Short mmCIF file of C-alpha atoms and ligand atoms in Angstrom, two decimals:
data_model
loop_
_atom_site.label_atom_id
_atom_site.label_comp_id
_atom_site.label_asym_id
_atom_site.label_seq_id
_atom_site.Cartn_x
_atom_site.Cartn_y
_atom_site.Cartn_z
CA MET J 1365 -55.00 -23.89 -11.38
CA SER J 1366 -58.42 -25.42 -11.53
CA ASN J 1367 -60.56 -26.03 -14.49
CA ASN J 1368 -63.76 -25.08 -12.78
CA PRO J 1369 -66.19 -23.36 -15.20
CA GLY J 1370 -67.17 -20.76 -12.60
CA ILE J 1371 -70.33 -20.13 -10.86
CA VAL J 1372 -73.91 -19.68 -12.26
CA LEU J 1373 -74.79 -16.23 -11.24
CA GLY J 1374 -77.30 -13.50 -12.25
CA CYS J 1375 -79.86 -11.12 -10.88
CA HIS J 1376 -83.45 -10.28 -11.09
CA LEU J 1377 -84.32 -8.69 -14.43
CA SER J 1378 -87.33 -6.75 -15.77
CA ALA J 1379 -89.43 -8.87 -18.09
CA ALA J 1380 -90.91 -5.67 -19.82
CA LYS J 1381 -88.96 -6.12 -23.03
CA GLY J 1382 -89.57 -9.96 -23.26
CA PHE J 1383 -87.49 -13.14 -22.91
CA ALA J 1384 -84.71 -12.73 -25.55
CA ALA J 1385 -84.03 -9.26 -24.24
CA MET J 1386 -83.53 -10.62 -20.70
CA GLY J 1387 -80.93 -13.09 -22.02
CA ARG J 1388 -79.04 -10.34 -23.83
CA THR J 1389 -79.10 -8.11 -20.78
CA ALA J 1390 -77.92 -10.94 -18.51
CA THR J 1391 -74.97 -11.59 -20.85
CA SER J 1392 -74.15 -7.83 -20.92
CA ILE J 1393 -73.65 -7.71 -17.19
CA GLY J 1394 -71.62 -11.01 -16.93
CA ALA J 1395 -74.59 -13.15 -15.81
CA ASN J 1396 -75.26 -16.72 -16.91
CA THR J 1397 -78.68 -17.02 -15.34
CA PHE J 1398 -81.44 -14.65 -14.21
CA ALA J 1399 -84.71 -14.31 -12.48
CA PHE J 1400 -87.81 -12.58 -13.61
CA PHE J 1401 -91.48 -12.17 -12.48
CA THR J 1402 -93.82 -14.50 -14.35
CA ARG J 1403 -96.39 -11.71 -14.35
CA ASN J 1404 -96.81 -8.29 -12.78
CA PRO J 1405 -95.78 -8.70 -9.13
CA ARG J 1406 -98.86 -6.76 -8.07
CA GLY J 1407 -101.08 -9.44 -9.58
CA GLY J 1408 -103.33 -9.31 -12.66
CA ASN J 1409 -103.19 -11.18 -15.86
CA ALA J 1410 -100.03 -12.48 -17.50
CA LYS J 1411 -99.12 -11.24 -20.96
CA ALA J 1412 -99.61 -13.71 -23.83
CA ILE J 1413 -96.26 -15.45 -24.46
CA ASP J 1414 -94.52 -14.98 -27.75
CA LYS J 1415 -93.09 -18.42 -28.54
CA GLU J 1416 -90.53 -17.03 -31.04
CA ASP J 1417 -89.22 -14.76 -28.33
CA VAL J 1418 -88.90 -17.77 -25.94
CA ALA J 1419 -87.05 -19.77 -28.62
CA LYS J 1420 -84.65 -16.87 -29.06
CA LEU J 1421 -83.88 -16.85 -25.41
CA GLN J 1422 -83.38 -20.61 -25.40
CA ALA J 1423 -80.92 -20.32 -28.27
CA HIS J 1424 -79.11 -17.55 -26.48
CA MET J 1425 -78.90 -19.54 -23.22
CA ASP J 1426 -77.53 -22.63 -25.08
CA ALA J 1427 -75.00 -20.59 -26.98
CA ASN J 1428 -73.76 -18.85 -23.90
CA GLY J 1429 -73.63 -21.66 -21.35
CA PHE J 1430 -76.46 -20.49 -19.12
CA GLY J 1431 -77.41 -22.44 -16.03
CA LYS J 1432 -81.01 -22.88 -14.97
CA LEU J 1433 -83.36 -19.90 -14.70
CA VAL J 1434 -85.10 -19.09 -11.45
CA ALA J 1435 -88.51 -17.57 -12.30
CA HIS J 1436 -90.28 -15.86 -9.53
CA ALA J 1437 -94.03 -15.97 -8.80
CA PRO J 1438 -95.55 -12.56 -7.95
CA TYR J 1439 -94.90 -11.92 -4.25
CA THR J 1440 -98.55 -11.01 -3.78
CA LEU J 1441 -99.48 -14.51 -4.57
CA ASN J 1442 -100.71 -16.09 -1.30
CA LEU J 1443 -101.79 -19.69 -1.38
CA CYS J 1444 -102.65 -19.64 2.31
CA SER J 1445 -104.71 -16.41 2.62
CA ALA J 1446 -107.87 -16.53 4.78
CA LYS J 1447 -109.74 -14.96 1.84
CA PRO J 1448 -111.08 -17.61 -0.56
CA ASP J 1449 -110.79 -15.20 -3.59
CA VAL J 1450 -107.09 -14.59 -2.83
CA VAL J 1451 -106.43 -18.26 -2.57
CA ASP J 1452 -108.37 -18.91 -5.71
CA PHE J 1453 -106.37 -16.28 -7.69
CA ALA J 1454 -103.09 -17.73 -6.32
CA ARG J 1455 -104.05 -21.24 -7.47
CA ARG J 1456 -105.11 -20.13 -10.96
CA ALA J 1457 -102.03 -17.82 -11.38
CA MET J 1458 -99.68 -20.61 -10.31
CA ALA J 1459 -101.38 -23.16 -12.60
CA GLU J 1460 -101.12 -20.74 -15.50
CA ASP J 1461 -97.51 -19.73 -14.69
CA LEU J 1462 -96.43 -23.44 -14.61
CA GLN J 1463 -98.16 -24.20 -17.92
CA ARG J 1464 -96.24 -21.27 -19.38
CA MET J 1465 -93.01 -22.50 -17.93
CA GLU J 1466 -93.36 -25.57 -19.96
CA LEU J 1467 -92.22 -23.46 -22.92
CA LEU J 1468 -88.89 -23.13 -21.13
CA PRO J 1469 -88.54 -26.64 -19.79
CA HIS J 1470 -86.20 -27.74 -17.00
CA ASN J 1471 -85.87 -24.47 -15.22
CA TYR J 1472 -87.16 -23.37 -11.74
CA TYR J 1473 -90.24 -21.57 -10.50
CA ASN J 1474 -89.72 -20.01 -7.06
CA PHE J 1475 -92.52 -18.74 -4.91
CA HIS J 1476 -93.09 -17.51 -1.35
CA PRO J 1477 -95.04 -20.20 0.59
CA GLY J 1478 -97.38 -17.45 1.81
CA SER J 1479 -98.73 -15.82 4.96
CA HIS J 1480 -101.30 -17.64 7.00
CA VAL J 1481 -102.72 -14.42 8.38
CA GLY J 1482 -103.59 -15.65 11.82
CA GLN J 1483 -105.00 -19.10 10.74
CA GLY J 1484 -101.84 -20.83 12.19
CA ALA J 1485 -98.82 -22.38 10.39
CA ASP J 1486 -100.57 -25.80 10.23
CA ALA J 1487 -103.64 -24.55 8.48
CA GLY J 1488 -101.40 -22.48 6.21
CA ILE J 1489 -99.32 -25.55 5.29
CA ASP J 1490 -102.47 -27.51 4.44
CA LEU J 1491 -103.71 -24.67 2.13
CA ILE J 1492 -100.21 -24.35 0.53
CA CYS J 1493 -100.24 -28.08 -0.25
CA ALA J 1494 -103.85 -28.10 -1.62
CA GLY J 1495 -102.91 -25.14 -3.84
CA LEU J 1496 -99.63 -26.76 -5.04
CA ASP J 1497 -101.45 -30.03 -5.81
CA GLN J 1498 -104.02 -28.19 -7.77
CA ALA J 1499 -101.56 -26.08 -9.76
CA TYR J 1500 -98.93 -28.75 -10.49
CA GLU J 1501 -99.74 -31.35 -13.12
CA PRO J 1502 -97.87 -34.60 -13.17
CA GLY J 1503 -95.16 -34.65 -15.91
CA MET J 1504 -94.47 -30.95 -15.82
CA LYS J 1505 -90.78 -30.22 -16.41
CA THR J 1506 -90.41 -27.43 -13.94
CA THR J 1507 -89.09 -27.77 -10.37
CA VAL J 1508 -91.17 -25.64 -8.02
CA LEU J 1509 -89.00 -24.05 -5.38
CA LEU J 1510 -90.22 -22.93 -1.86
CA GLU J 1511 -88.36 -19.87 -0.85
CA THR J 1512 -86.95 -19.65 2.78
CA MET J 1513 -88.69 -16.66 4.45
CA ALA J 1514 -87.60 -14.05 6.96
CA GLY J 1515 -90.64 -14.68 9.23
CA LYS J 1516 -92.16 -11.23 8.67
CA GLY J 1517 -95.70 -11.10 9.99
CA SER J 1518 -97.36 -14.56 9.65
CA GLU J 1519 -95.04 -15.89 6.87
CA VAL J 1520 -94.84 -19.60 6.57
CA GLY J 1521 -91.45 -21.01 5.53
CA ARG J 1522 -89.14 -19.27 8.11
CA THR J 1523 -88.00 -22.59 9.51
CA PHE J 1524 -86.61 -25.58 7.69
CA GLU J 1525 -89.16 -27.63 9.65
CA GLU J 1526 -92.08 -25.79 8.01
CA LEU J 1527 -90.58 -26.20 4.53
CA ALA J 1528 -90.02 -29.91 5.21
CA ARG J 1529 -93.67 -30.31 6.29
CA ILE J 1530 -94.91 -28.66 3.08
CA MET J 1531 -92.81 -31.14 0.99
CA GLU J 1532 -94.01 -34.11 3.01
CA ARG J 1533 -97.73 -33.23 2.88
CA CYS J 1534 -97.99 -32.40 -0.89
CA ARG J 1535 -98.75 -35.13 -3.33
CA CYS J 1536 -96.42 -33.35 -5.68
CA GLY J 1537 -93.81 -33.14 -2.86
CA ASN J 1538 -91.10 -34.93 -4.77
CA MET J 1539 -91.26 -32.23 -7.53
CA LEU J 1540 -90.42 -29.50 -4.95
CA GLY J 1541 -87.15 -27.96 -4.07
CA VAL J 1542 -85.92 -25.05 -1.98
CA CYS J 1543 -84.41 -21.67 -2.83
CA LEU J 1544 -82.34 -20.39 0.09
CA ASP J 1545 -82.40 -16.53 0.46
CA THR J 1546 -79.37 -15.46 2.39
CA CYS J 1547 -81.13 -12.27 3.74
CA HIS J 1548 -84.22 -14.29 4.68
CA VAL J 1549 -82.53 -17.08 6.62
CA TRP J 1550 -80.37 -14.50 8.44
CA ASP J 1551 -83.36 -12.40 9.30
CA GLY J 1552 -85.10 -15.64 10.23
CA GLY J 1553 -82.39 -16.47 12.80
CA TYR J 1554 -79.97 -18.82 11.15
CA ASP J 1555 -76.38 -17.77 11.55
CA ILE J 1556 -74.91 -18.34 8.07
CA ARG J 1557 -72.23 -15.67 8.84
CA GLU J 1558 -70.51 -17.47 11.69
CA ASN J 1559 -71.92 -20.96 11.33
CA LEU J 1560 -72.68 -21.63 7.65
CA GLU J 1561 -71.57 -25.36 7.85
CA GLU J 1562 -73.81 -25.97 10.85
CA VAL J 1563 -76.76 -24.38 9.07
CA LEU J 1564 -76.24 -26.43 6.03
CA SER J 1565 -76.00 -29.63 8.22
CA GLU J 1566 -79.30 -28.64 9.75
CA PHE J 1567 -80.80 -28.09 6.37
CA ASP J 1568 -79.53 -31.48 5.35
CA ARG J 1569 -81.03 -33.28 8.39
CA ILE J 1570 -84.42 -31.64 8.16
CA ILE J 1571 -84.95 -31.20 4.44
CA GLY J 1572 -82.06 -32.90 2.69
CA LEU J 1573 -79.38 -30.91 0.88
CA GLU J 1574 -80.28 -32.58 -2.50
CA ARG J 1575 -83.51 -30.49 -2.29
CA LEU J 1576 -81.53 -27.22 -2.21
CA LYS J 1577 -81.77 -26.08 -5.83
CA ALA J 1578 -81.03 -22.27 -5.94
CA LEU J 1579 -79.81 -19.30 -3.87
CA HIS J 1580 -80.93 -15.72 -3.57
CA LEU J 1581 -77.79 -13.67 -2.70
CA ASN J 1582 -78.77 -10.67 -0.62
CA ASP J 1583 -77.15 -8.91 2.26
CA SER J 1584 -79.37 -7.75 5.11
CA LYS J 1585 -79.99 -4.25 6.45
CA ASN J 1586 -80.75 -5.86 9.92
CA PRO J 1587 -79.28 -7.98 12.65
CA ARG J 1588 -79.88 -11.76 12.69
CA GLY J 1589 -83.35 -12.82 13.83
CA SER J 1590 -84.91 -9.43 13.04
CA HIS J 1591 -87.63 -10.87 10.84
CA LYS J 1592 -87.59 -7.72 8.76
CA ASP J 1593 -86.66 -8.81 5.16
CA ARG J 1594 -84.82 -5.68 4.02
CA HIS J 1595 -82.18 -6.49 1.39
CA GLU J 1596 -78.86 -4.74 1.33
CA LYS J 1597 -76.08 -4.63 -1.32
CA ILE J 1598 -73.53 -7.49 -1.14
CA GLY J 1599 -70.94 -6.77 1.65
CA LYS J 1600 -72.77 -3.63 2.83
CA GLY J 1601 -75.06 -5.20 5.45
CA HIS J 1602 -75.03 -7.22 8.52
CA LEU J 1603 -73.86 -10.39 6.69
CA GLY J 1604 -70.75 -8.74 5.23
CA ILE J 1605 -68.49 -9.76 2.40
CA GLN J 1606 -66.97 -12.73 4.24
CA ALA J 1607 -70.31 -14.38 4.52
CA PHE J 1608 -70.69 -14.27 0.70
CA GLU J 1609 -67.12 -15.40 0.15
CA GLN J 1610 -67.92 -18.51 2.19
CA VAL J 1611 -71.19 -19.06 0.17
CA VAL J 1612 -69.62 -18.80 -3.28
CA CYS J 1613 -66.70 -20.97 -2.34
CA ASN J 1614 -68.71 -23.62 -0.42
CA PRO J 1615 -68.63 -26.88 -2.50
CA LYS J 1616 -72.23 -27.72 -1.32
CA LEU J 1617 -73.48 -24.35 -2.78
CA CYS J 1618 -71.20 -23.21 -5.60
CA ASP J 1619 -72.90 -25.38 -8.26
CA LEU J 1620 -76.36 -23.87 -7.58
CA PRO J 1621 -77.74 -20.94 -9.62
CA MET J 1622 -77.29 -17.76 -7.54
CA ILE J 1623 -79.56 -14.83 -8.00
CA LEU J 1624 -78.93 -11.35 -6.68
CA GLU J 1625 -81.97 -9.31 -5.46
CA THR J 1626 -79.96 -6.42 -3.93
CA PRO J 1627 -80.97 -2.83 -4.31
CA ASN J 1628 -79.13 -2.06 -7.46
CA GLU J 1629 -79.41 -0.84 -11.12
CA LEU J 1630 -77.77 -2.96 -13.87
CA ASP J 1631 -74.33 -1.38 -13.39
CA GLY J 1632 -74.40 -2.27 -9.66
CA TYR J 1633 -75.36 -5.89 -10.45
CA ALA J 1634 -72.55 -6.08 -12.99
CA ALA J 1635 -70.06 -5.05 -10.28
CA GLU J 1636 -71.47 -7.53 -7.73
CA ILE J 1637 -71.43 -10.40 -10.33
CA ASP J 1638 -67.75 -9.55 -11.12
CA LEU J 1639 -66.91 -9.39 -7.33
CA LEU J 1640 -68.61 -12.74 -6.53
CA ARG J 1641 -66.99 -14.44 -9.57
CA ARG J 1642 -63.54 -13.29 -8.38
CA LEU J 1643 -64.15 -14.40 -4.90
CA HIS J 1644 -65.19 -17.83 -6.15
CA GLN J 1645 -62.10 -18.10 -8.38
CA GLU J 1646 -59.78 -17.12 -5.63
CA GLY J 1647 -61.44 -19.33 -3.12
CA VAL J 1648 -61.48 -22.55 -5.04
CA ARG J 1649 -58.12 -22.20 -6.71
FE1 FE F 2582 -88.62 -13.94 -3.20
FE1 FE F 2583 -85.53 -13.80 -2.29
ZN1 ZN F 2584 -86.72 -10.66 0.58
#
């Protein structure tokens, strides 16, 4: 018997009913973390924050042993667009989101590095760094996470090398971490199904495992290296259940918050959370 407290696991939740409601929903499906969009994913303005609602969520998290939350920037936010107005919106939205995250200190804010749309990865990385340095204010209590990408179109962040370059070139680089999305790295070409330990060693060599702060758990509808980014339910895709068993039992990974972004309703998420918790328990016993 082990005395491990179990894994920190949750899924993406709708923010429509506010913060406290997300905390209650998470608990009702067996989750002890969750992800949410900081604003409408299609862009636009963020709703004013109800501080009382945030305080209720914080109390709920403290009472129920939650791990860190993994907020998600809208996926339309592109810091390295070729269009100045798109870049400008992305910078302002991110700055505002990070200011709002200060109301929920010591959690994570995850974003897609962006698509360079033909400008080249190097120019894209320079724009991403300029944007991050403009949005992030020294002393902020949120760790900003770069998400590993599938390499669809001109996405920046498919390789560990690109993510490392962003972290090296930003003035705020030491405040950045990485969120590893299992579907994205698989679609990007990394064989986490057959060679998880090798991929983690490569991550450690290029980025440093201490920078890995969160996981997105998604199976993939496509074979490795497809660059498609189509999520599948856990165990129903090309990664398969054994890949996830390895992930939730891996001592380098099992203390990180894990977020499901699989095509599910709440009951489907509850079942996946239960399955992954059991795999973890059995694997580490
Ligand atoms: Fe994402
Ligand atoms: Fe993801
Ligand atoms: Zn994805």
